[in-house]
């Protein structure tokens, strides 16, 4: 049995409490609804069984023969062949669906959702499909839909592993659609508006008591119904989903500072609500209703477990081939129904043709008695053994000729039965819309285009099965993105799956303010995702899967390069990206490094490229001017250094010639010589007077050459020679 939904730990503020109800009323309600569906669907349920058996008919079970006719032919020892062509017609649909499985696409529709966050959301949904082996689940339901008329699966929550309290979402198969009772009053094609559903299983009593030992010997025969919920050999265990409505009030206020605020009445306590509503400037409110999915597990007359399921949809998906209601009778059809009669005709004509040939004995020889006298041992076994020579007498004892033994023509087949087989085969193609081109048989069409048109006609005639599968997968996506904010309500690290099959680890953080944050941490991109921020919706892409599209791309690029080999330098890397042999990705990376940048669109637009060129030219000119300026500065510095050196040399020569030994006089001479070498004019007394200095100068400090310079540097009074 599919793993049940289990109660999950929620935050106290998010807990949805079930309304107090009497268990007996819930059990009676579930059994009454189930009884109603079984009665309403009784005809199509029986036809579901008949069509499924017909699809699986073979020479052992004889499902493609009517029971009375089969028994009569077997009793009369007549052939009753089963040449099952129906199975091939159905597999054309189911196998094509496997190659073109609809894909769930997540799109951002509002709030703070972005394209990037929608891609992460989509990767999370794709990983849920991957770990659930959803392809097998969809395939099982699709085969059931094509064979019997409808198929089912469901979305459940289970603990991620045995060592964790975190829950994950899984897509689980329902192998037998007859164990599902869905609200018959639905109006939507995908039945997303169902108000209740029941998924049940009749367990052997031994297995039930093994799984639920606390109920061993405690389940009496059921007294609330006559549907056989509890028998001596079995116990019916049913999972009952139903929608309940929880009323609430949405309140909008404008705070005194002008900031708007919207809140639910149930989320705010009475005191806080009174405080919020005090001194408000504007208020608006309306009644709202929230949908709560209640879940009960019922066995016999007892409720084994009960909790709530996250989200607003009944997590049971049903896909239907064709559904009609004629004169109050519900019927659902798959692909087998229209093929049944032509298939029976084919089996009957094939059996009759074999029977016609089997009833004809081997053609006997016709010979005069005298001709085979003495050779009876040869002629008695002529139809059993393959003799190389059959001797006979051609003359009697009187010398008269004896006629030669003769043999009539061989047994003939019946043209009527052969024509009947051809007609029934043609009828199967006519009623199914699947012609010889789809079956791989030779046709009058010779060009590839004509064959493709014929094949598309067959695809169109059976497209309603693919469309039904797409509707179911669309609803599955809606259920999953509706569940994710409730299930991923604590911070955790999860994996997402990209379309090309690569995996990536992300951090789910419901407390984050933004929908998505991407950071580079040690050259590794860290992605933090909050599924509760923003609004998202689902689209379904019906077409080839990624693997098929990749193979088609490889073939298409190969054909292009066969006509234009010079394009290999531009698109050769794309060819190897689409390849699936070892080292193809490494080859693609190497070739990509050889592709011109403009082909990779790594270059800026032409306008920016021109501006960049002008900027480079200006920078080169600026660099040249700076070099010239630096060279000029160096030249000036060298000239100045040469001038200073010459001045000091002149001073030295003058000192040598004067022979001055007095320090004060020597300092005055040096100062005067330096000023002359630097072309500085000495100040006069008048200039000093204008500057506020005393006439004649004066020594500002002993040994202060700066003071000498400031006081004109003129002749200084000589002092007596220092004592030796």
XYZ file of C-alpha atoms in Angstrom:
724
model
C 0.000 0.000 0.000
C 1.142 3.540 -0.651
C 2.777 5.168 2.322
C 0.222 7.273 4.212
C 0.324 10.937 4.936
C 1.676 11.488 8.412
C 1.082 14.294 10.832
C 3.856 16.867 10.675
C 5.110 19.268 13.318
C 3.990 22.812 12.631
C 4.651 26.079 14.310
C 2.146 26.916 16.996
C 0.831 29.882 15.007
C 0.309 27.695 11.910
C -1.446 24.775 13.577
C -4.835 23.961 12.036
C -7.083 22.314 14.586
C -9.792 19.960 13.361
C -13.289 20.866 14.377
C -14.581 18.492 17.057
C -16.560 15.806 15.245
C -17.966 12.470 16.186
C -15.880 9.624 14.733
C -18.964 7.605 13.898
C -20.306 10.464 11.772
C -17.040 10.727 9.878
C -16.945 6.973 9.259
C -20.578 6.938 8.155
C -19.954 9.912 5.853
C -16.936 8.240 4.235
C -18.749 4.942 3.690
C -21.841 6.632 2.307
C -19.776 8.661 -0.161
C -17.847 5.587 -1.212
C -21.083 3.663 -1.746
C -22.388 6.515 -3.893
C -19.315 6.499 -6.156
C -19.257 2.710 -6.525
C -22.878 2.816 -7.634
C -22.392 5.765 -10.002
C -19.279 4.213 -11.583
C -20.455 0.582 -11.577
C -20.796 0.346 -15.374
C -17.500 2.007 -16.279
C -15.684 0.070 -13.556
C -16.799 -3.220 -15.074
C -15.829 -2.002 -18.534
C -12.465 -0.913 -17.146
C -11.833 -4.505 -16.084
C -13.023 -5.885 -19.450
C -10.898 -3.469 -21.494
C -7.802 -4.081 -19.378
C -8.196 -7.832 -19.722
C -8.740 -7.463 -23.479
C -5.479 -5.492 -23.784
C -3.619 -8.266 -21.956
C -5.243 -11.092 -23.926
C -3.037 -13.948 -25.122
C -3.275 -17.598 -26.113
C -3.281 -18.720 -22.459
C -5.977 -16.545 -20.891
C -8.183 -16.124 -23.976
C -9.311 -12.645 -22.807
C -10.017 -11.555 -26.392
C -12.664 -14.266 -26.893
C -16.177 -14.220 -25.491
C -16.486 -16.733 -22.664
C -19.228 -18.934 -24.142
C -17.716 -18.931 -27.630
C -14.282 -19.824 -26.276
C -15.633 -22.712 -24.222
C -17.551 -24.059 -27.227
C -14.510 -23.985 -29.490
C -12.318 -25.601 -26.862
C -14.890 -28.362 -26.280
C -15.109 -28.981 -30.033
C -11.304 -29.020 -30.321
C -11.375 -26.100 -32.734
C -8.546 -23.508 -32.899
C -9.093 -20.206 -31.057
C -6.044 -18.076 -31.813
C -5.160 -14.750 -30.178
C -3.010 -12.496 -32.363
C -2.927 -9.397 -30.152
C -2.490 -6.341 -32.374
C -4.366 -4.107 -29.901
C -1.373 -4.081 -27.567
C 0.861 -2.625 -30.311
C -1.602 0.179 -31.092
C -1.743 1.129 -27.399
C 2.010 0.962 -26.893
C 2.489 3.468 -29.713
C 0.745 6.002 -27.459
C 2.321 5.089 -24.126
C 5.870 4.801 -25.461
C 5.558 8.099 -27.307
C 4.412 9.672 -24.027
C 7.568 8.371 -22.342
C 9.725 10.136 -24.935
C 7.673 13.355 -24.763
C 6.808 13.481 -21.085
C 5.222 16.826 -20.091
C 7.540 18.944 -17.932
C 6.505 21.148 -15.011
C 7.534 24.791 -15.469
C 7.382 27.280 -12.577
C 6.823 30.943 -13.443
C 6.957 33.983 -11.178
C 3.606 35.799 -11.042
C 3.890 38.420 -8.313
C 5.268 39.610 -5.030
C 9.043 39.453 -4.763
C 9.307 36.414 -7.020
C 11.865 36.674 -9.821
C 12.810 34.606 -12.822
C 15.839 33.281 -10.945
C 13.796 32.287 -7.876
C 11.253 30.587 -10.166
C 14.077 28.547 -11.699
C 15.173 27.453 -8.219
C 11.548 26.592 -7.369
C 11.342 24.573 -10.585
C 14.571 22.772 -9.730
C 13.122 21.862 -6.334
C 9.959 20.465 -7.967
C 12.076 18.550 -10.474
C 14.107 17.019 -7.637
C 10.888 15.924 -5.919
C 9.911 14.186 -9.163
C 13.363 12.622 -9.426
C 13.500 11.141 -5.930
C 9.872 9.950 -6.315
C 10.701 8.215 -9.626
C 7.796 10.181 -11.034
C 8.423 8.918 -14.570
C 7.394 5.425 -13.440
C 4.382 6.856 -11.629
C 3.214 8.773 -14.698
C 3.895 5.776 -16.931
C 1.776 3.478 -14.749
C -1.152 5.915 -14.814
C -0.773 6.535 -18.559
C -0.907 2.819 -19.359
C -3.993 2.448 -17.190
C -5.603 5.431 -18.928
C -4.946 4.083 -22.429
C -6.027 0.543 -21.550
C -9.029 1.017 -19.268
C -9.981 4.673 -19.459
C -8.357 6.310 -16.428
C -5.326 6.224 -14.147
C -4.374 7.762 -10.783
C -1.518 8.834 -8.536
C -1.217 11.023 -5.454
C 1.103 13.429 -3.624
C 2.081 12.561 -0.055
C 4.400 13.816 2.667
C 6.828 11.512 4.444
C 9.787 11.931 6.756
C 12.951 12.608 4.773
C 14.801 9.759 6.511
C 14.771 7.747 9.705
C 17.055 10.198 11.522
C 15.171 13.398 10.765
C 12.001 15.203 11.766
C 11.987 17.060 8.463
C 9.392 15.963 5.957
C 9.622 15.798 2.187
C 7.102 15.622 -0.617
C 6.752 12.485 -2.739
C 4.670 11.453 -5.738
C 3.332 7.936 -5.235
C 1.664 5.589 -7.703
C -1.806 4.124 -7.305
C -1.486 0.892 -9.230
C -5.191 0.065 -9.292
C -7.454 3.016 -10.175
C -10.455 1.015 -8.966
C -9.237 1.621 -5.399
C -9.921 5.366 -5.798
C -13.270 7.029 -5.212
C -13.223 10.699 -6.231
C -15.920 13.318 -5.761
C -18.321 12.734 -8.710
C -19.566 16.344 -8.654
C -16.365 17.883 -9.991
C -16.657 20.385 -12.853
C -13.035 21.062 -13.799
C -11.443 18.844 -16.491
C -8.497 18.036 -14.210
C -10.860 17.449 -11.242
C -8.912 19.962 -9.157
C -12.171 21.127 -7.566
C -12.828 17.755 -5.893
C -14.144 18.168 -2.352
C -13.238 14.692 -1.153
C -11.502 11.480 -2.147
C -11.024 7.967 -0.789
C -8.092 5.658 -1.477
C -8.695 2.182 -0.073
C -7.215 -1.304 0.043
C -8.703 -4.609 1.145
C -5.933 -6.010 3.326
C -5.688 -9.657 4.309
C -6.542 -9.833 7.987
C -3.148 -11.318 8.842
C -1.270 -8.398 7.259
C -3.576 -5.867 8.887
C -2.990 -7.331 12.341
C 0.741 -7.368 11.647
C 0.806 -3.655 10.700
C -1.649 -2.634 13.442
C -1.058 -5.085 16.311
C -3.075 -2.953 18.712
C -6.218 -3.863 16.731
C -5.584 -7.577 16.659
C -8.826 -9.375 17.445
C -10.634 -6.084 18.127
C -12.302 -5.489 14.758
C -15.707 -7.142 14.641
C -17.678 -7.581 11.472
C -18.835 -4.162 10.289
C -22.278 -3.020 11.448
C -22.481 0.412 9.778
C -22.667 -0.800 6.192
C -23.109 -3.799 3.952
C -20.054 -3.169 1.776
C -17.882 -5.807 3.393
C -15.417 -3.487 5.133
C -14.546 -6.232 7.609
C -14.753 -9.930 6.832
C -13.193 -13.048 8.225
C -10.403 -12.840 5.656
C -9.924 -9.130 4.949
C -10.094 -5.641 6.421
C -10.713 -2.578 4.272
C -8.341 0.276 5.138
C -9.356 3.594 3.602
C -7.679 6.991 3.560
C -10.373 9.643 3.510
C -9.585 13.207 2.383
C -12.151 15.977 2.682
C -12.119 19.739 2.377
C -13.164 21.791 5.381
C -13.696 25.528 5.462
C -12.164 27.722 8.145
C -13.647 31.232 8.340
C -11.493 34.233 9.122
C -11.504 38.017 8.725
C -8.994 40.086 6.746
C -8.386 43.531 8.265
C -6.583 46.443 6.617
C -5.595 49.509 8.658
C -3.576 52.661 8.139
C -1.184 53.339 10.990
C -0.875 56.861 12.456
C 2.381 57.343 10.546
C 0.595 56.512 7.284
C 2.024 53.003 6.930
C -0.579 50.459 5.736
C -0.931 47.097 7.430
C -3.013 44.035 6.546
C -3.485 41.157 8.970
C -5.801 38.248 9.728
C -7.947 38.406 12.773
C -7.015 34.847 13.819
C -3.303 35.674 13.768
C -3.545 38.542 16.270
C -4.592 38.265 19.904
C -7.477 40.300 21.263
C -5.297 42.753 23.194
C -2.962 43.311 20.268
C -5.919 43.744 17.908
C -7.464 46.362 20.207
C -4.134 48.174 20.344
C -3.825 48.121 16.573
C -7.334 49.420 16.037
C -6.831 52.295 18.471
C -6.319 55.729 16.922
C -6.408 54.383 13.367
C -7.193 56.691 10.488
C -8.682 54.180 8.047
C -9.971 50.618 8.185
C -11.277 48.021 5.734
C -12.252 44.442 6.446
C -13.902 41.439 4.783
C -14.811 37.857 5.571
C -12.539 35.186 4.057
C -12.514 31.407 3.972
C -9.449 29.173 4.163
C -9.472 25.615 2.865
C -8.204 22.898 5.180
C -7.667 19.335 3.929
C -8.585 16.848 6.642
C -7.242 13.303 6.462
C -8.551 10.200 8.213
C -7.388 6.592 8.077
C -10.350 4.293 8.618
C -10.412 0.556 9.189
C -13.748 -1.098 9.760
C -15.587 1.091 12.239
C -12.507 2.752 13.719
C -10.411 5.786 12.826
C -6.794 4.693 13.113
C -5.183 8.102 12.475
C -6.227 11.654 11.619
C -4.427 14.882 10.789
C -4.457 17.669 8.204
C -2.787 17.672 4.826
C -0.915 20.856 3.772
C -2.297 22.908 0.927
C -5.730 23.546 -0.509
C -6.059 20.691 -3.028
C -7.111 17.086 -2.530
C -3.723 15.426 -3.245
C -5.176 12.712 -5.500
C -4.735 13.074 -9.281
C -6.890 11.291 -11.863
C -6.238 11.346 -15.631
C -9.051 10.285 -17.961
C -9.013 9.253 -21.608
C -12.611 9.929 -22.665
C -15.450 10.545 -20.223
C -19.126 10.694 -21.187
C -22.452 10.754 -19.390
C -25.281 9.471 -21.600
C -28.789 9.122 -20.172
C -27.414 9.223 -16.659
C -24.784 6.542 -17.249
C -21.128 7.371 -16.707
C -18.597 5.814 -19.052
C -14.840 6.200 -19.402
C -12.955 4.881 -22.397
C -9.388 4.151 -23.248
C -7.887 3.218 -26.602
C -8.882 -0.447 -26.377
C -12.632 0.048 -26.655
C -12.645 1.035 -30.339
C -10.146 -1.695 -31.257
C -12.005 -4.574 -29.599
C -14.366 -5.596 -32.432
C -11.802 -5.375 -35.287
C -9.437 -7.384 -33.073
C -12.098 -10.065 -32.540
C -12.681 -10.210 -36.301
C -8.984 -10.662 -36.895
C -8.722 -13.465 -34.339
C -11.782 -15.246 -35.747
C -10.610 -15.075 -39.384
C -7.101 -16.208 -38.430
C -8.531 -19.148 -36.477
C -10.943 -20.063 -39.286
C -8.168 -19.951 -41.892
C -6.057 -22.321 -39.824
C -9.048 -24.550 -39.233
C -9.866 -24.670 -42.980
C -6.347 -25.772 -43.830
C -6.170 -28.260 -40.969
C -9.384 -29.985 -42.065
C -7.919 -30.735 -45.509
C -6.000 -34.025 -45.488
C -2.981 -34.706 -47.619
C -3.977 -35.327 -51.231
C -3.979 -39.128 -51.901
C -2.616 -40.876 -54.979
C -5.042 -42.314 -57.540
C -3.706 -45.507 -59.138
C -5.039 -48.731 -60.787
C -4.645 -51.751 -58.547
C -2.641 -53.573 -61.165
C -0.162 -50.686 -61.369
C 0.909 -50.914 -57.726
C 0.861 -54.675 -57.310
C 4.029 -55.906 -55.691
C 4.870 -52.250 -54.686
C 2.292 -51.803 -51.898
C 4.986 -51.098 -49.294
C 5.969 -47.945 -51.202
C 2.469 -46.699 -51.982
C 1.046 -47.369 -48.515
C 3.551 -44.938 -47.029
C 3.798 -42.481 -49.929
C 2.091 -39.732 -47.856
C 4.331 -40.400 -44.890
C 7.790 -40.973 -46.342
C 9.581 -38.963 -48.942
C 10.654 -41.534 -51.534
C 12.901 -40.534 -54.399
C 11.212 -43.082 -56.720
C 7.717 -44.576 -56.633
C 7.784 -47.725 -58.846
C 4.654 -49.011 -60.608
C 3.688 -51.490 -63.377
C 3.005 -49.884 -66.712
C 1.857 -53.165 -68.458
C -0.214 -56.047 -67.304
C 0.459 -59.779 -67.983
C -1.099 -59.549 -71.461
C 1.119 -56.635 -72.418
C -1.597 -54.001 -72.202
C -0.637 -50.518 -70.956
C -1.685 -49.615 -67.405
C -2.512 -45.940 -66.691
C 0.088 -44.063 -64.615
C -0.857 -43.254 -60.986
C -1.889 -39.611 -60.584
C -2.270 -37.100 -57.714
C -4.841 -34.225 -57.582
C -3.835 -30.656 -56.746
C -2.674 -29.682 -53.177
C -5.033 -28.256 -50.493
C -6.130 -24.634 -51.043
C -6.496 -21.792 -48.540
C -9.767 -19.925 -48.164
C -9.664 -16.486 -49.874
C -12.573 -15.337 -47.700
C -10.641 -15.763 -44.465
C -7.511 -14.136 -45.891
C -9.575 -11.174 -47.041
C -11.275 -11.043 -43.665
C -7.917 -10.700 -41.904
C -6.894 -7.888 -44.231
C -10.194 -6.083 -43.709
C -10.050 -6.360 -39.928
C -6.463 -5.074 -39.891
C -7.505 -2.108 -42.012
C -10.452 -1.482 -39.684
C -8.120 -1.317 -36.680
C -6.076 1.396 -38.361
C -9.227 3.265 -39.367
C -10.860 3.345 -35.920
C -7.582 4.153 -34.125
C -6.286 6.762 -36.553
C -2.892 5.028 -36.457
C -1.890 4.147 -39.985
C 0.793 2.021 -41.578
C 3.399 4.784 -41.387
C 3.155 4.724 -37.592
C 3.310 0.931 -37.479
C 6.495 0.817 -39.531
C 4.819 -0.819 -42.542
C 5.552 0.097 -46.140
C 3.157 2.702 -47.524
C 2.612 4.663 -50.719
C 4.330 7.704 -49.209
C 7.897 7.971 -50.435
C 9.220 11.312 -49.193
C 10.142 12.008 -45.608
C 7.724 14.936 -45.497
C 4.796 12.776 -46.618
C 5.640 10.138 -44.021
C 5.874 12.806 -41.322
C 2.452 14.214 -42.263
C 0.920 10.744 -42.062
C 2.523 10.135 -38.706
C 1.302 13.456 -37.343
C -2.245 12.539 -38.333
C -1.986 9.489 -36.102
C -0.527 11.565 -33.272
C -3.422 14.008 -33.563
C -6.040 11.264 -33.365
C -4.611 10.045 -30.037
C -3.440 13.369 -28.609
C -6.267 13.505 -26.061
C -4.415 10.872 -24.015
C -1.253 13.023 -23.928
C -3.397 16.044 -23.091
C -5.000 14.186 -20.198
C -1.560 13.279 -18.870
C -0.459 16.913 -19.183
C -3.486 18.065 -17.174
C -2.641 15.594 -14.430
C 0.997 16.691 -14.278
C -0.141 20.334 -14.241
C -2.329 19.627 -11.193
C 0.562 17.768 -9.578
C 2.737 20.860 -9.965
C 0.014 23.013 -8.411
C -0.277 20.640 -5.451
C 3.489 20.573 -4.904
C 4.077 24.350 -4.972
C 1.058 24.689 -2.692
C 2.621 22.228 -0.215
C 6.237 23.449 -0.315
C 5.803 26.561 1.911
C 4.184 24.365 4.600
C 6.638 21.464 4.408
C 9.867 23.452 4.018
C 9.126 25.631 7.057
C 12.508 25.216 8.741
C 16.006 26.009 7.533
C 17.597 23.073 5.754
C 19.943 22.202 2.907
C 18.233 20.518 -0.036
C 19.166 19.518 -3.559
C 17.615 20.860 -6.707
C 17.801 19.249 -10.126
C 18.443 21.315 -13.242
C 16.956 20.444 -16.608
C 20.249 19.067 -17.916
C 20.410 16.600 -15.026
C 23.001 18.454 -12.930
C 22.389 18.849 -9.206
C 22.977 21.799 -6.907
C 22.743 22.255 -3.160
C 20.761 25.225 -1.879
C 19.761 26.469 1.538
C 16.060 26.860 2.241
C 15.531 29.625 4.803
C 11.899 30.630 5.503
C 13.091 33.564 7.654
C 14.906 35.272 4.783
C 13.329 38.526 3.591
C 14.061 38.001 -0.111
C 12.949 35.167 -2.352
C 16.499 34.406 -3.493
C 20.023 35.440 -2.521
C 23.051 34.300 -4.516
C 26.482 34.721 -2.944
C 30.013 33.721 -3.911
C 31.712 31.936 -1.031
C 35.257 30.682 -1.709
C 34.571 30.626 -5.462
C 31.421 28.531 -4.844
C 27.991 30.024 -5.456
C 25.793 29.837 -2.360
C 22.040 30.027 -3.000
C 19.610 30.881 -0.201
C 15.946 30.435 -1.109
C 12.720 31.329 0.697
C 9.705 29.568 -0.870
C 7.212 31.614 1.161
C 8.163 34.913 -0.530
C 6.523 35.751 -3.841
C 3.812 34.129 -5.907
C 4.306 31.377 -8.460
C 2.242 29.460 -10.959
C 2.627 26.342 -13.068
C 2.933 25.784 -16.787
C 3.306 22.434 -18.533
C 5.646 22.016 -21.474
C 4.427 19.129 -23.648
C 7.232 18.025 -25.921
C 10.375 15.928 -26.097
C 12.292 15.477 -22.864
C 15.728 16.979 -22.350
C 17.529 13.809 -23.446
C 15.480 13.586 -26.641
C 15.965 17.269 -27.435
C 19.713 16.935 -26.839
C 19.904 14.016 -29.258
C 17.875 15.943 -31.820
C 20.215 18.930 -31.419
C 23.269 16.715 -31.978
C 21.734 15.297 -35.147
C 20.694 18.722 -36.444
C 24.094 20.349 -35.826
C 25.839 17.369 -37.428
C 23.740 17.798 -40.564
C 24.479 21.532 -40.673
C 28.231 20.927 -40.395
C 28.109 18.307 -43.145
C 26.934 21.064 -45.542
C 28.885 23.965 -44.024
C 32.068 22.532 -42.439
C 33.532 26.040 -42.084
C 31.008 26.675 -39.295
C 32.815 24.161 -37.079
C 34.974 27.002 -35.726
C 31.817 28.784 -34.513
C 29.460 26.000 -33.397
C 31.740 22.983 -32.936
C 31.586 23.351 -29.144
C 27.768 23.184 -29.240
C 27.929 19.906 -31.142
C 30.023 18.259 -28.446
C 27.890 19.751 -25.668
C 24.953 17.814 -27.125
C 26.982 14.597 -27.429
C 26.740 11.844 -24.826
C 30.011 9.955 -25.244
C 32.857 10.151 -22.672
C 35.019 13.301 -22.671
C 32.559 15.159 -24.933
C 32.166 17.946 -22.364
C 35.948 18.439 -22.152
C 36.160 18.685 -25.936
C 33.367 21.261 -25.913
C 35.202 23.387 -23.321
C 38.414 23.371 -25.362
C 36.633 24.287 -28.578
C 34.738 27.080 -26.839
C 38.008 28.787 -25.887
C 38.845 28.956 -29.612
C 35.555 30.583 -30.633
C 35.872 34.323 -31.505
C 34.576 36.526 -28.679
C 32.034 38.273 -30.894
C 30.458 34.902 -31.712
C 30.036 34.232 -27.990
C 28.464 37.657 -27.525
C 31.174 38.495 -24.999
C 32.017 41.809 -26.774
C 30.197 45.059 -25.965
C 27.877 46.706 -28.511
C 29.568 48.590 -31.429
C 28.886 52.001 -29.864
C 30.614 51.043 -26.621
C 33.443 49.421 -28.565
C 34.093 52.696 -30.456
C 34.075 54.659 -27.212
C 36.475 52.166 -25.681
C 38.828 52.567 -28.653
C 38.763 56.348 -28.321
C 39.418 56.059 -24.603
C 42.396 53.790 -25.224
C 43.826 56.287 -27.751
C 43.377 59.157 -25.291
C 45.077 57.146 -22.561
C 48.021 56.426 -24.866
C 48.375 60.132 -25.724
C 48.169 61.021 -22.034
C 50.833 58.459 -21.215
C 53.167 59.874 -23.905
C 52.704 63.423 -22.613
C 53.404 62.316 -19.063
C 56.626 60.670 -20.192
C 57.686 63.845 -22.002
C 56.900 65.924 -18.927
C 58.904 63.616 -16.687
C 61.836 63.820 -19.106
C 61.656 67.637 -19.083
C 61.567 67.698 -15.301
C 64.632 65.479 -15.156
C 66.444 67.760 -17.616
C 65.640 70.858 -15.537
C 66.757 69.069 -12.374
C 70.051 68.076 -13.963
C 70.637 71.689 -15.137
C 69.942 73.026 -11.664
C 72.292 70.521 -10.056
C 75.051 71.532 -12.520
C 74.540 75.240 -11.695
C 74.753 74.629 -7.940
C 77.887 72.564 -8.341
C 79.625 75.299 -10.365
C 78.649 77.931 -7.783
C 80.110 75.952 -4.922
C 83.254 75.319 -6.917
C 83.642 79.092 -7.493
C 83.210 79.773 -3.785
C 85.835 77.234 -2.954
C 88.315 78.765 -5.371
C 87.679 82.276 -3.975
C 88.190 81.098 -0.414
C 91.442 79.533 -1.361
C 92.597 82.768 -2.969
C 91.493 85.032 -0.069
C 93.040 82.946 2.671
C 90.328 84.037 5.192
C 90.476 82.219 8.495
C 88.015 84.211 10.644
C 84.786 82.157 11.015
C 82.469 85.192 10.924
C 84.109 86.744 7.912
C 84.295 83.359 6.266
C 80.547 82.841 6.798
C 79.740 86.254 5.233
C 81.892 85.482 2.201
C 80.276 82.082 1.761
C 76.787 83.560 1.991
C 77.582 86.246 -0.555
C 79.123 83.745 -2.917
C 76.178 81.390 -2.697
C 73.693 84.220 -3.320
C 75.632 85.320 -6.358
C 75.770 81.715 -7.629
C 71.999 81.383 -7.200
C 71.441 84.814 -8.792
C 69.831 86.282 -5.652
C 70.094 90.041 -5.315
C 71.199 91.267 -1.866
C 68.756 93.435 0.034
C 69.626 97.045 0.667
C 68.924 98.937 3.806
C 65.960 100.594 2.204
C 64.385 97.263 1.444
C 64.991 96.187 4.998
C 63.449 99.405 6.234
C 60.425 98.779 4.078
C 60.311 95.335 5.568
C 60.565 96.784 9.087
C 64.148 95.685 9.744
C 66.810 98.003 11.289
C 69.175 99.754 8.872
C 72.603 98.263 8.583
C 71.249 94.885 9.405
C 72.344 93.152 12.471
C 73.213 89.679 13.575
C 70.142 87.752 14.568
C 72.032 84.952 16.038
C 75.471 83.594 16.141
C 76.118 81.174 13.358
C 72.622 81.814 11.898
C 73.130 81.868 8.150
C 69.414 82.406 7.707
C 69.669 85.572 9.661
C 72.568 86.734 7.489
C 70.535 86.064 4.372
C 67.555 87.944 5.759
C 69.751 90.955 6.717
C 71.268 91.521 3.331
C 74.444 89.480 3.558
C 76.578 92.670 3.272
C 80.028 93.204 4.741
C 80.083 92.387 8.409
C 82.229 94.031 11.050
C 85.413 92.106 11.478
C 86.222 90.645 14.816
C 89.596 90.198 16.323
C 91.205 86.948 15.453
C 90.505 84.321 17.925
C 93.180 83.436 20.312
C 95.207 80.579 19.156
